[in-house]
Tab-separated table of C-alpha atoms and ligand atoms in Angstrom:
chain	number	residue	atom	x	y	z
A	1	MET	CA	15.745	-17.257	11.371
A	2	GLU	CA	11.631	-18.454	11.725
A	3	LEU	CA	9.763	-15.629	11.999
A	4	LYS	CA	5.707	-15.066	11.934
A	5	THR	CA	4.036	-11.775	12.212
A	6	ILE	CA	0.893	-10.969	14.185
A	7	ILE	CA	-0.403	-7.244	12.442
A	8	LEU	CA	-2.901	-6.003	14.871
A	9	ALA	CA	-6.224	-4.700	13.606
A	10	ALA	CA	-9.238	-5.920	15.063
A	11	GLY	CA	-10.379	-2.503	15.888
A	12	LYS	CA	-13.770	-0.174	15.814
A	13	GLY	CA	-11.977	2.929	13.556
A	14	THR	CA	-15.104	4.939	14.632
A	15	ARG	CA	-13.312	8.449	13.458
A	16	MET	CA	-13.874	7.208	9.743
A	17	LYS	CA	-17.477	7.058	9.662
A	18	SER	CA	-17.138	4.268	7.265
A	19	GLU	CA	-18.721	0.945	6.249
A	20	THR	CA	-16.106	-0.269	5.559
A	21	PRO	CA	-13.534	-1.387	7.861
A	22	LYS	CA	-10.581	0.947	8.538
A	23	VAL	CA	-7.410	-0.917	7.555
A	24	LEU	CA	-9.320	-1.779	4.132
A	25	HIS	CA	-9.159	1.910	3.027
A	26	LYS	CA	-7.025	2.399	0.857
A	27	ILE	CA	-3.554	5.258	0.148
A	28	MET	CA	-3.169	5.169	-3.882
A	29	ASP	CA	-5.394	2.055	-4.565
A	30	LYS	CA	-3.762	0.065	-1.694
A	31	THR	CA	-5.015	-0.471	1.831
A	32	LEU	CA	-3.835	0.489	4.672
A	33	LEU	CA	-3.545	-3.337	5.620
A	34	GLY	CA	-1.919	-4.632	2.337
A	35	TYR	CA	1.084	-1.723	2.577
A	36	VAL	CA	1.703	-3.452	6.456
A	37	LEU	CA	0.864	-7.237	4.312
A	38	ASP	CA	3.378	-6.485	1.543
A	39	ASN	CA	6.224	-5.134	4.443
A	40	VAL	CA	6.520	-8.166	5.895
A	41	ASN	CA	5.763	-10.636	3.044
A	42	GLU	CA	9.591	-11.546	1.985
A	43	ILE	CA	10.912	-11.887	6.460
A	44	ALA	CA	8.096	-13.715	7.909
A	45	ASP	CA	6.743	-16.836	6.734
A	46	GLU	CA	3.961	-16.405	7.868
A	47	SER	CA	1.163	-13.498	8.894
A	48	PHE	CA	-1.723	-13.631	11.623
A	49	VAL	CA	-4.430	-10.915	10.836
A	50	ILE	CA	-6.276	-10.622	14.057
A	51	VAL	CA	-9.789	-9.107	12.783
A	52	GLY	CA	-12.937	-8.345	15.051
A	53	HIS	CA	-14.617	-5.295	13.975
A	54	GLN	CA	-15.841	-5.681	10.566
A	55	ALA	CA	-14.068	-8.917	10.434
A	56	GLU	CA	-16.069	-10.756	6.597
A	57	GLN	CA	-14.629	-7.835	4.784
A	58	VAL	CA	-11.529	-8.289	6.377
A	59	GLU	CA	-11.080	-11.945	6.033
A	60	GLU	CA	-12.362	-11.794	2.594
A	61	TYR	CA	-9.713	-9.439	1.416
A	62	VAL	CA	-6.388	-11.463	2.842
A	63	LYS	CA	-7.686	-14.429	1.397
A	64	LYS	CA	-7.676	-13.186	-1.778
A	65	GLY	CA	-4.449	-11.301	-1.620
A	66	TYR	CA	-2.022	-12.903	0.588
A	67	LYS	CA	-1.849	-16.635	0.714
A	68	LYS	CA	0.687	-16.224	3.725
A	69	ALA	CA	-1.450	-14.954	5.792
A	70	LYS	CA	-4.621	-16.456	7.614
A	71	THR	CA	-7.265	-14.838	9.938
A	72	ILE	CA	-7.879	-14.678	13.064
A	73	LEU	CA	-11.790	-13.007	15.366
A	74	GLN	CA	-11.066	-11.884	18.384
A	75	THR	CA	-14.761	-11.328	19.791
A	76	PRO	CA	-15.209	-9.041	21.639
A	77	GLN	CA	-12.144	-6.386	21.970
A	78	LEU	CA	-10.451	-6.767	25.306
A	79	GLY	CA	-6.733	-4.873	24.282
A	80	THR	CA	-4.113	-5.299	22.057
A	81	GLY	CA	-2.704	-7.868	25.293
A	82	HIS	CA	-6.051	-10.033	24.657
A	83	ALA	CA	-5.469	-9.598	20.991
A	84	VAL	CA	-2.051	-11.557	20.223
A	85	SER	CA	-3.130	-14.021	22.518
A	86	MET	CA	-5.649	-15.111	20.475
A	87	VAL	CA	-2.329	-16.943	18.334
A	88	CYS	CA	-1.941	-19.322	20.919
A	89	PRO	CA	-3.809	-22.120	19.860
A	90	TYR	CA	-1.910	-21.769	16.344
A	91	LEU	CA	1.228	-21.254	17.941
A	92	GLU	CA	1.602	-24.134	20.456
A	93	GLU	CA	4.352	-25.550	19.054
A	94	TYR	CA	5.959	-22.644	17.262
A	95	THR	CA	10.138	-21.445	18.963
A	96	GLY	CA	10.869	-19.163	16.606
A	97	GLN	CA	10.460	-14.788	16.267
A	98	ILE	CA	7.243	-13.531	16.314
A	99	LEU	CA	7.260	-9.870	15.250
A	100	ILE	CA	4.250	-7.487	16.210
A	101	LEU	CA	2.546	-4.341	13.881
A	102	CYS	CA	-0.644	-2.769	13.666
A	103	GLY	CA	-2.684	-2.709	10.914
A	104	ASP	CA	-3.399	1.008	10.592
A	105	THR	CA	0.251	2.387	11.029
A	106	PRO	CA	0.768	1.780	6.976
A	107	LEU	CA	3.879	4.096	6.730
A	108	ILE	CA	6.124	1.751	8.551
A	109	ARG	CA	8.901	0.778	6.066
A	110	GLU	CA	9.930	-2.376	4.720
A	111	LYS	CA	13.566	-1.814	5.673
A	112	THR	CA	12.982	-0.227	8.984
A	113	LEU	CA	11.492	-3.755	9.946
A	114	LYS	CA	13.801	-5.523	8.605
A	115	GLU	CA	17.048	-3.268	10.952
A	116	PHE	CA	14.162	-3.700	13.756
A	117	VAL	CA	14.501	-8.249	13.360
A	118	GLU	CA	17.905	-8.071	12.347
A	119	TYR	CA	18.490	-5.757	15.317
A	120	HIS	CA	16.429	-8.469	17.816
A	121	GLN	CA	18.420	-11.269	16.738
A	122	LYS	CA	22.125	-9.244	17.059
A	123	THR	CA	21.287	-8.465	20.269
A	124	GLU	CA	19.601	-12.012	21.148
A	125	SER	CA	16.636	-10.198	22.286
A	126	ASP	CA	13.904	-11.915	24.477
A	127	ILE	CA	11.399	-9.109	24.278
A	128	THR	CA	12.306	-5.644	21.843
A	129	VAL	CA	10.086	-2.703	21.083
A	130	MET	CA	10.152	0.196	18.626
A	131	SER	CA	10.240	3.158	19.980
A	132	THR	CA	10.694	7.024	18.610
A	133	ILE	CA	10.616	10.696	19.927
A	134	PHE	CA	7.880	12.767	19.516
A	135	ASP	CA	7.228	16.631	20.578
A	136	ASN	CA	4.191	16.286	21.560
A	137	PRO	CA	3.257	12.333	22.660
A	138	THR	CA	0.331	12.753	23.359
A	139	ASN	CA	-2.374	10.273	23.300
A	140	TYR	CA	1.065	7.312	23.015
A	141	GLY	CA	2.156	5.144	25.542
A	142	ARG	CA	5.077	6.199	27.246
A	143	ILE	CA	8.641	4.099	27.238
A	144	ILE	CA	9.810	4.263	30.889
A	145	ARG	CA	13.496	3.962	31.766
A	146	GLU	CA	15.615	2.504	34.524
A	147	ASN	CA	18.439	5.120	35.632
A	148	ASP	CA	21.048	2.829	33.763
A	149	ASN	CA	18.542	3.381	30.869
A	150	SER	CA	17.491	0.249	30.067
A	151	ILE	CA	13.618	-0.276	29.573
A	152	LYS	CA	11.586	-0.514	32.498
A	153	CYS	CA	8.095	-0.488	30.903
A	154	ILE	CA	4.990	0.966	28.871
A	155	VAL	CA	2.645	3.136	30.801
A	156	GLU	CA	-0.432	4.638	28.493
A	157	GLU	CA	-1.686	7.979	27.966
A	158	LYS	CA	-4.276	7.205	30.326
A	159	ASP	CA	-2.776	5.801	32.767
A	160	ALA	CA	0.590	8.321	32.983
A	161	THR	CA	1.196	10.725	35.224
A	162	VAL	CA	1.595	14.626	34.884
A	163	GLU	CA	5.731	13.594	35.034
A	164	GLN	CA	5.632	10.607	32.493
A	165	LYS	CA	2.815	11.893	30.535
A	166	SER	CA	6.207	14.738	30.343
A	167	ILE	CA	8.053	11.778	28.592
A	168	LYS	CA	8.543	12.353	24.624
A	169	GLU	CA	9.886	8.521	23.807
A	170	VAL	CA	6.680	6.582	22.942
A	171	ASN	CA	6.127	3.530	22.114
A	172	ALA	CA	5.925	2.999	18.365
A	173	GLY	CA	3.615	-0.161	18.896
A	174	ILE	CA	5.716	-2.858	16.639
A	175	TYR	CA	7.161	-5.278	19.211
A	176	CYS	CA	9.227	-8.984	18.124
A	177	ILE	CA	9.237	-11.104	20.761
A	178	ASN	CA	10.611	-15.036	21.337
A	179	TRP	CA	7.937	-16.970	21.176
A	180	ALA	CA	8.451	-19.911	23.264
A	181	LYS	CA	10.142	-17.798	25.869
A	182	ILE	CA	7.028	-15.011	25.823
A	183	LYS	CA	3.655	-17.205	25.550
A	184	HIS	CA	3.205	-17.567	28.864
A	185	VAL	CA	2.005	-14.004	30.061
A	186	PHE	CA	-0.636	-14.307	28.008
A	187	THR	CA	-2.922	-16.340	30.824
A	188	GLN	CA	-1.261	-13.828	33.504
A	189	LEU	CA	-2.298	-10.054	31.700
A	190	LYS	CA	-4.571	-8.374	33.640
A	191	PRO	CA	-7.278	-5.589	32.828
A	192	ASN	CA	-5.737	-3.425	36.105
A	193	ASN	CA	-5.996	-0.427	34.110
A	194	ALA	CA	-7.580	3.268	33.298
A	195	GLN	CA	-9.813	1.643	30.339
A	196	GLY	CA	-9.636	-1.973	31.619
A	197	GLU	CA	-8.023	-3.339	28.375
A	198	TYR	CA	-5.406	-6.578	28.771
A	199	TYR	CA	-2.807	-4.157	27.353
A	200	LEU	CA	0.321	-5.877	25.086
A	201	THR	CA	2.551	-4.066	26.583
A	202	ASP	CA	2.946	-5.420	30.328
A	203	ILE	CA	4.651	-7.950	28.516
A	204	ILE	CA	7.582	-6.021	29.533
A	205	GLU	CA	7.623	-5.434	32.680
A	206	TRP	CA	6.758	-9.590	33.216
A	207	GLY	CA	9.996	-10.271	31.190
A	208	LYS	CA	11.798	-8.182	33.329
A	209	SER	CA	10.368	-9.851	36.417
A	210	GLN	CA	11.359	-12.989	34.537
A	211	GLY	CA	14.504	-11.992	33.759
A	212	LEU	CA	14.077	-11.905	30.198
A	213	LYS	CA	16.291	-9.786	28.110
A	214	VAL	CA	13.728	-7.076	26.952
A	215	ASN	CA	15.589	-3.691	24.625
A	216	GLY	CA	14.429	-0.724	23.001
A	217	TYR	CA	15.834	-0.369	19.291
A	218	ILE	CA	15.012	3.821	18.754
A	219	LEU	CA	12.794	5.016	15.461
A	220	ASP	CA	14.346	7.843	14.013
A	221	ASP	CA	11.764	9.326	11.046
A	222	ASN	CA	9.565	9.002	13.373
A	223	THR	CA	5.940	9.914	10.488
A	224	GLU	CA	6.672	6.302	10.165
A	225	ILE	CA	4.792	4.977	12.413
A	226	TYR	CA	2.131	7.351	12.161
A	227	GLY	CA	-1.502	5.797	12.695
A	228	ILE	CA	-4.836	5.828	10.848
A	229	ASN	CA	-7.490	7.688	12.424
A	230	SER	CA	-9.948	9.128	10.741
A	231	ARG	CA	-10.284	10.779	7.431
A	232	GLN	CA	-7.619	13.709	7.802
A	233	ASN	CA	-5.560	11.228	8.910
A	234	LEU	CA	-5.958	9.054	5.509
A	235	ALA	CA	-5.140	11.539	3.860
A	236	GLU	CA	-2.035	13.597	5.606
A	237	ALA	CA	-0.667	9.756	5.521
A	238	THR	CA	-1.069	10.134	1.746
A	239	ARG	CA	0.175	13.239	1.550
A	240	MET	CA	3.561	11.974	3.597
A	241	MET	CA	3.994	8.927	1.138
A	242	ASN	CA	3.588	10.225	-1.882
A	243	LYS	CA	5.773	13.139	-0.627
A	244	ARG	CA	8.954	10.119	0.674
A	245	LYS	CA	7.773	8.754	-2.904
A	246	LEU	CA	7.772	11.935	-4.786
A	247	THR	CA	11.730	12.248	-3.015
A	248	GLU	CA	13.419	9.062	-3.779
A	249	LEU	CA	12.251	8.606	-7.602
A	250	MET	CA	13.748	12.415	-7.787
A	251	GLU	CA	16.744	10.901	-6.296
A	252	ASN	CA	17.273	7.983	-8.764
A	253	GLY	CA	16.781	10.649	-11.743
A	254	VAL	CA	13.455	10.765	-12.966
A	255	THR	CA	12.138	14.498	-13.209
A	256	ILE	CA	8.726	15.537	-11.513
A	257	VAL	CA	7.668	18.923	-12.714
A	258	ASP	CA	5.840	19.736	-10.151
A	259	PRO	CA	6.370	17.708	-6.524
A	260	SER	CA	2.704	20.402	-5.305
A	261	ASN	CA	0.760	18.737	-8.147
A	262	THR	CA	1.878	14.935	-8.905
A	263	TRP	CA	0.887	11.669	-7.548
A	264	ILE	CA	2.475	8.477	-7.394
A	265	SER	CA	2.289	5.318	-5.404
A	266	GLU	CA	4.339	3.121	-3.546
A	267	ASP	CA	4.522	0.754	-6.146
A	268	THR	CA	5.225	2.630	-8.822
A	269	GLU	CA	8.715	2.512	-10.410
A	270	ILE	CA	10.092	4.850	-12.844
A	271	GLY	CA	13.633	5.087	-14.857
A	272	LYS	CA	16.095	7.479	-15.216
A	273	ASP	CA	15.408	10.580	-17.732
A	274	THR	CA	11.684	9.937	-17.339
A	275	ILE	CA	9.143	12.909	-17.165
A	276	ILE	CA	6.767	13.407	-15.085
A	277	TYR	CA	4.374	16.551	-16.177
A	278	PRO	CA	1.743	17.826	-13.256
A	279	SER	CA	-1.840	16.599	-12.524
A	280	THR	CA	-0.586	13.004	-12.919
A	281	TYR	CA	-1.697	10.031	-10.781
A	282	LEU	CA	-0.350	6.750	-10.816
A	283	GLU	CA	-1.919	4.530	-8.405
A	284	GLY	CA	-1.396	0.820	-7.822
A	285	LYS	CA	1.595	-1.250	-8.982
A	286	ASN	CA	3.070	0.068	-12.686
A	287	LYS	CA	6.517	-0.210	-13.847
A	288	ILE	CA	7.590	2.632	-16.611
A	289	GLY	CA	10.515	2.768	-17.991
A	290	SER	CA	13.432	5.338	-19.067
A	291	ASN	CA	12.755	8.383	-21.772
A	292	CYS	CA	9.049	8.063	-20.890
A	293	LYS	CA	7.529	11.572	-20.961
A	294	ILE	CA	3.901	11.060	-18.967
A	295	GLY	CA	1.171	13.867	-17.907
A	296	PRO	CA	0.747	16.091	-18.027
A	297	PHE	CA	-2.765	15.154	-16.045
A	298	ALA	CA	-2.225	11.175	-17.079
A	299	HIS	CA	-3.844	8.508	-14.895
A	300	PHE	CA	-2.348	5.382	-14.395
A	301	ARG	CA	-5.042	2.599	-12.487
A	302	GLY	CA	-2.464	-0.101	-11.277
A	303	ASP	CA	-0.982	-3.390	-13.350
A	304	VAL	CA	1.093	-1.058	-16.642
A	305	GLU	CA	3.642	-1.879	-17.713
A	306	VAL	CA	5.875	1.046	-19.640
A	307	ALA	CA	8.636	0.248	-21.627
A	308	ASP	CA	11.458	2.901	-22.134
A	309	ASN	CA	10.922	5.730	-24.601
A	310	VAL	CA	6.922	5.781	-24.399
A	311	LYS	CA	4.900	9.055	-23.767
A	312	ILE	CA	1.988	8.976	-22.303
A	313	GLY	CA	0.177	12.545	-22.950
A	314	ASN	CA	-2.729	14.282	-21.286
A	315	TYR	CA	-5.824	12.432	-20.317
A	316	VAL	CA	-4.780	9.031	-21.091
A	317	GLU	CA	-5.861	7.306	-18.896
A	318	VAL	CA	-3.947	3.415	-18.476
A	319	LYS	CA	-4.726	0.140	-16.865
A	320	LYS	CA	-3.863	-3.578	-16.935
A	321	SER	CA	-2.168	-3.040	-20.066
A	322	LYS	CA	1.535	-3.800	-21.081
A	323	ILE	CA	2.972	-0.444	-23.633
A	324	SER	CA	6.670	-1.986	-25.208
A	325	SER	CA	9.527	1.210	-26.363
A	326	ASN	CA	9.341	3.966	-28.746
A	327	THR	CA	5.309	3.928	-28.238
A	328	ASN	CA	3.019	7.241	-28.344
A	329	ALA	CA	-0.657	7.962	-27.436
A	330	GLY	CA	-0.155	11.799	-27.144
A	331	HIS	CA	-3.846	12.863	-26.187
A	332	LEU	CA	-7.233	11.940	-24.626
A	333	SER	CA	-7.394	8.249	-24.649
A	334	TYR	CA	-8.311	6.108	-22.940
A	335	ILE	CA	-6.015	1.964	-23.195
A	336	GLY	CA	-7.658	-1.539	-20.930
A	337	ASP	CA	-6.609	-4.833	-20.665
A	338	SER	CA	-3.690	-4.252	-23.738
A	339	GLU	CA	-1.165	-5.694	-25.177
A	340	VAL	CA	0.379	-2.702	-27.308
A	341	GLY	CA	3.990	-3.393	-29.237
A	342	SER	CA	6.119	-0.791	-29.706
A	343	HIS	CA	6.579	2.099	-32.153
A	344	VAL	CA	2.985	2.643	-32.146
A	345	ASN	CA	0.572	5.646	-32.828
A	346	ILE	CA	-2.148	6.172	-30.707
A	347	GLY	CA	-4.355	8.953	-32.348
A	348	ALA	CA	-5.893	10.887	-29.886
A	349	GLY	CA	-9.012	10.222	-28.869
A	350	THR	CA	-9.020	6.479	-29.293
A	351	ILE	CA	-10.625	4.136	-26.275
A	352	THR	CA	-9.651	0.142	-26.125
A	353	ALA	CA	-13.176	-0.510	-25.509
A	354	ASN	CA	-12.653	-3.962	-22.822
A	355	PHE	CA	-15.584	-4.291	-21.803
A	356	ASN	CA	-18.663	-5.305	-22.754
A	357	PRO	CA	-21.620	-3.737	-19.758
A	358	ILE	CA	-24.051	-6.476	-21.259
A	359	THR	CA	-22.426	-10.152	-20.462
A	360	ASN	CA	-19.605	-7.958	-17.973
A	361	VAL	CA	-16.579	-9.429	-19.598
A	362	LYS	CA	-13.473	-8.126	-20.044
A	363	SER	CA	-11.354	-8.538	-23.063
A	364	LYS	CA	-8.343	-8.455	-24.321
A	365	THR	CA	-7.183	-6.294	-27.282
A	366	THR	CA	-3.485	-6.648	-29.209
A	367	ILE	CA	-1.707	-4.404	-31.258
A	368	LYS	CA	1.878	-5.037	-32.593
A	369	ASP	CA	5.207	-3.126	-33.901
A	370	ASN	CA	4.160	-0.328	-35.819
A	371	VAL	CA	0.391	-0.377	-35.698
A	372	LYS	CA	-0.868	3.106	-36.218
A	373	ILE	CA	-4.196	4.160	-35.341
A	374	GLY	CA	-6.251	6.947	-36.444
A	375	SER	CA	-7.939	9.668	-34.341
A	376	ASN	CA	-11.240	8.736	-32.687
A	377	SER	CA	-10.857	5.313	-33.254
A	378	VAL	CA	-12.776	2.611	-31.102
A	379	ILE	CA	-10.757	-0.847	-30.671
A	380	VAL	CA	-14.002	-3.689	-29.683
A	381	ALA	CA	-12.000	-5.825	-27.632
A	382	PRO	CA	-11.308	-9.530	-28.054
A	383	VAL	CA	-9.276	-8.053	-30.932
A	384	CYS	CA	-6.240	-7.812	-32.399
A	385	LEU	CA	-4.110	-5.315	-34.845
A	386	ASP	CA	-1.500	-7.204	-36.609
A	387	GLU	CA	1.851	-5.506	-37.269
A	388	GLY	CA	1.567	-2.037	-38.958
A	389	ALA	CA	-1.910	-2.588	-39.350
A	390	ASN	CA	-2.840	0.898	-40.444
A	391	ILE	CA	-6.179	2.639	-39.077
A	392	GLY	CA	-8.020	5.335	-40.246
A	393	ALA	CA	-9.296	7.806	-38.053
A	394	GLY	CA	-13.026	7.781	-36.574
A	395	SER	CA	-12.657	3.385	-37.083
A	396	VAL	CA	-14.538	1.536	-34.921
A	397	ILE	CA	-12.967	-1.504	-35.199
A	398	THR	CA	-14.697	-4.866	-34.226
A	399	LYS	CA	-12.564	-8.327	-36.334
A	400	ASP	CA	-8.696	-9.201	-36.555
A	401	ILE	CA	-6.490	-6.814	-38.573
A	402	LYS	CA	-4.155	-8.166	-40.920
A	403	SER	CA	-0.604	-6.904	-40.698
A	404	TRP	CA	0.058	-3.271	-43.148
A	405	SER	CA	-3.510	-3.681	-44.146
A	406	LEU	CA	-5.282	-0.318	-44.031
A	407	ALA	CA	-9.039	-0.355	-41.699
A	408	LEU	CA	-11.349	1.841	-42.154
A	409	THR	CA	-14.400	2.180	-41.487
A	410	ARG	CA	-15.834	5.596	-42.132
A	411	SER	CA	-18.535	6.662	-44.566
A	412	PRO	CA	-17.064	7.974	-47.427
A	413	LEU	CA	-16.602	12.289	-47.611
A	414	LYS	CA	-19.791	13.891	-49.193
A	415	ILE	CA	-19.368	17.029	-50.284
A	416	ILE	CA	-21.803	19.023	-52.423
A	417	GLU	CA	-21.282	22.208	-53.504
A	418	ASN	CA	-23.301	25.013	-53.435
A	419	TRP	CA	-24.934	24.178	-50.847
A	420	ILE	CA	-25.959	27.185	-49.314
A	421	LYS	CA	-26.455	30.368	-52.002
A	422	HIS	CA	-24.851	33.329	-51.567
B	1	UD1	C1	-0.920	1.130	21.813
B	1	UD1	C2	-0.484	1.278	22.908
B	1	UD1	C3	0.251	2.479	22.603
B	1	UD1	C4	1.174	2.659	21.598
B	1	UD1	C5	0.143	2.803	20.807
B	1	UD1	C6	0.887	2.735	18.741
B	1	UD1	C7	-1.094	-0.421	24.224
B	1	UD1	C8	-2.017	-1.237	25.092
B	1	UD1	N1	-1.295	0.545	23.754
B	1	UD1	O1	-2.032	2.137	22.067
B	1	UD1	O2	1.647	1.712	23.686
B	1	UD1	O3	1.807	3.387	22.243
B	1	UD1	O4	-0.918	1.568	20.226
B	1	UD1	O5	0.011	3.114	18.149
B	1	UD1	O6	-1.182	-1.514	23.307
B	1	UD1	N2	-6.297	-3.419	18.629
B	1	UD1	C9	-7.314	-4.693	18.404
B	1	UD1	N3	-7.967	-5.374	19.546
B	1	UD1	C10	-7.398	-4.793	20.296
B	1	UD1	C11	-7.614	-3.852	20.719
B	1	UD1	C12	-6.984	-3.681	19.775
B	1	UD1	O7	-7.113	-5.601	16.787
B	1	UD1	O8	-8.577	-5.532	21.291
B	1	UD1	C13	-5.768	-2.947	16.979
B	1	UD1	C14	-6.495	-2.196	16.802
B	1	UD1	O9	-7.168	-2.257	15.725
B	1	UD1	C15	-5.380	-0.986	16.785
B	1	UD1	C16	-4.221	-1.695	17.627
B	1	UD1	O10	-4.263	-2.474	18.242
B	1	UD1	O11	-4.834	-1.807	14.932
B	1	UD1	C17	-3.364	-0.402	18.330
B	1	UD1	O12	-4.460	-0.366	19.425
B	1	UD1	P1	-5.073	0.972	19.511
B	1	UD1	O13	-6.285	1.133	20.704
B	1	UD1	O14	-5.088	1.682	18.833
B	1	UD1	O15	-3.377	1.344	21.016
B	1	UD1	P2	-3.035	2.813	20.948
B	1	UD1	O16	-4.446	2.942	22.412
B	1	UD1	O17	-3.216	2.930	19.594
B	2	CA	CA1	-4.115	3.504	17.709
C-alpha cells in the first residue's frame, strides 16, 4: 500500500516557555519530532512536516536527519484542518493513503501505527480515526457515535455541550485517509466554531455526508497519545517512556537492579543477562551485548556499541565508540570517538582526549586487542595503540604505539632518603 504521512508541528507550544520549538525538545537526547519521524520511517515512503512557529529550526533539523521528510510552512496557523490542507499542492496526483499525526506525541508506538494502518486497509475505509478512553477526557475532542455505534462526528471540548463533555471516548488526533477521496474537503472546511479554526476533525462529518466509509480504531493504551505541552509533560513523558523501556528489557532477560533509578533510551538495545546497576543513564542510540555489567553511574551518550562480556563501571562516560568483547573500563574514564578491541583493560581514570578545542576537530582513537592501559593515562587522538601495547600508569600518549611494546611518559621515581629528620 502506498502511504505518506503528515506530521502536524506548526503550533506555538506557548507553555514550554522556550526559545526552542516544542517538537525539538528532547527525551533522552532525541527530539519529540524524531520519535514520530522514526516511527513512520518504515511504513511511509514520504513524510510532510507542517511547520510554523520557529519554522527555520525545525526545517534545519528535518533536513539534516530525515531524507524521506519534507517541511511545509503554514503561516498563519489557522487550525489542524488548515495545516493538513498545506500539502494539497504537493499531492495533486497522489492516489494512496495518508497517515496524519502530531509532532508532539512521542509515545505512540511504531507497532500501533502499523496495526492502525493495516486496519484502515483491511476495512477499506476512506477515513479511519484513532480514539481512546480517558477517565478524565478534558481538553480532548469527544467522539460522538450514532445509535448503531458508528462514528458520527468529533466535538471539541470548547464546542461541546455538558452532555457531550461526559463522553470518555476521545479523538487521539491520528487519522488515516484515502487522499484522492478526502482532498476535496479542504476547500470546504469552515471555521464555524468556538475557536474560529479550520478543524481537521470536521472531515468525519463531511465524509459521512459524502457517503464515504468512516471507521474508528480504539487504542487500548491511552498513554501512547500523551501529548507534550509543558515542561511537566516532558518530564512525565520521559518517565513513562523509560518505564516502558525498562519493562521491555527486563522481559527480555536484562537485569535492572533499580528501575526507579535507571534511565535507558528507547533506542538502546541490550542483550540477555546483562546487568544494569543503579544511576546509569544511557541516552541516544546504543547497542549493548550479553553478559555485560554496566554501571553504577555509567553514562552512554549515544552511538555506542558494546559487545558481550564487557564491563563499564562507575563514572565511565562513553560516546560514539565501539568496544569489543571481554574488555573492561572499570572506573572513572571517558571513552569517546574510539574503537576498542577485545580483552582490553582500561585502567581507572583513563581518558581518550578526542577533541582539540583550538581547531575544533574531533579525532579517533584506536585501541587494538589485548592492550592494557595503566591508570590515569591520557590517550591523545588521533592515535592507535596496536595489539598488546602496554601503557604505563600516568602516561600521556601522543604517538602510535607498536604491538606488544611498553610506552610510558612518566618521569622517573626519585627517592631521597631521610628527607625529614625525626
Ligand atoms: C486536536 C484535535 C482534538 C484531539 C487532540 C488530540 C482538532 C480540531 N482537534 O486538538 O480533537 O482530541 O488534537 O491531541 O484537530 N497544529 C498545526 N497548525 C495549526 C494548528 C495546530 O500544525 O494551525 C498542530 C499543533 O502543533 C499540534 C497539533 O496540530 O501538534 C494539534 O493541535 P492542537 O491545537 O494542539 O489541537 P488540540 O486542541 O489538542
Ligand atoms: Ca494538543
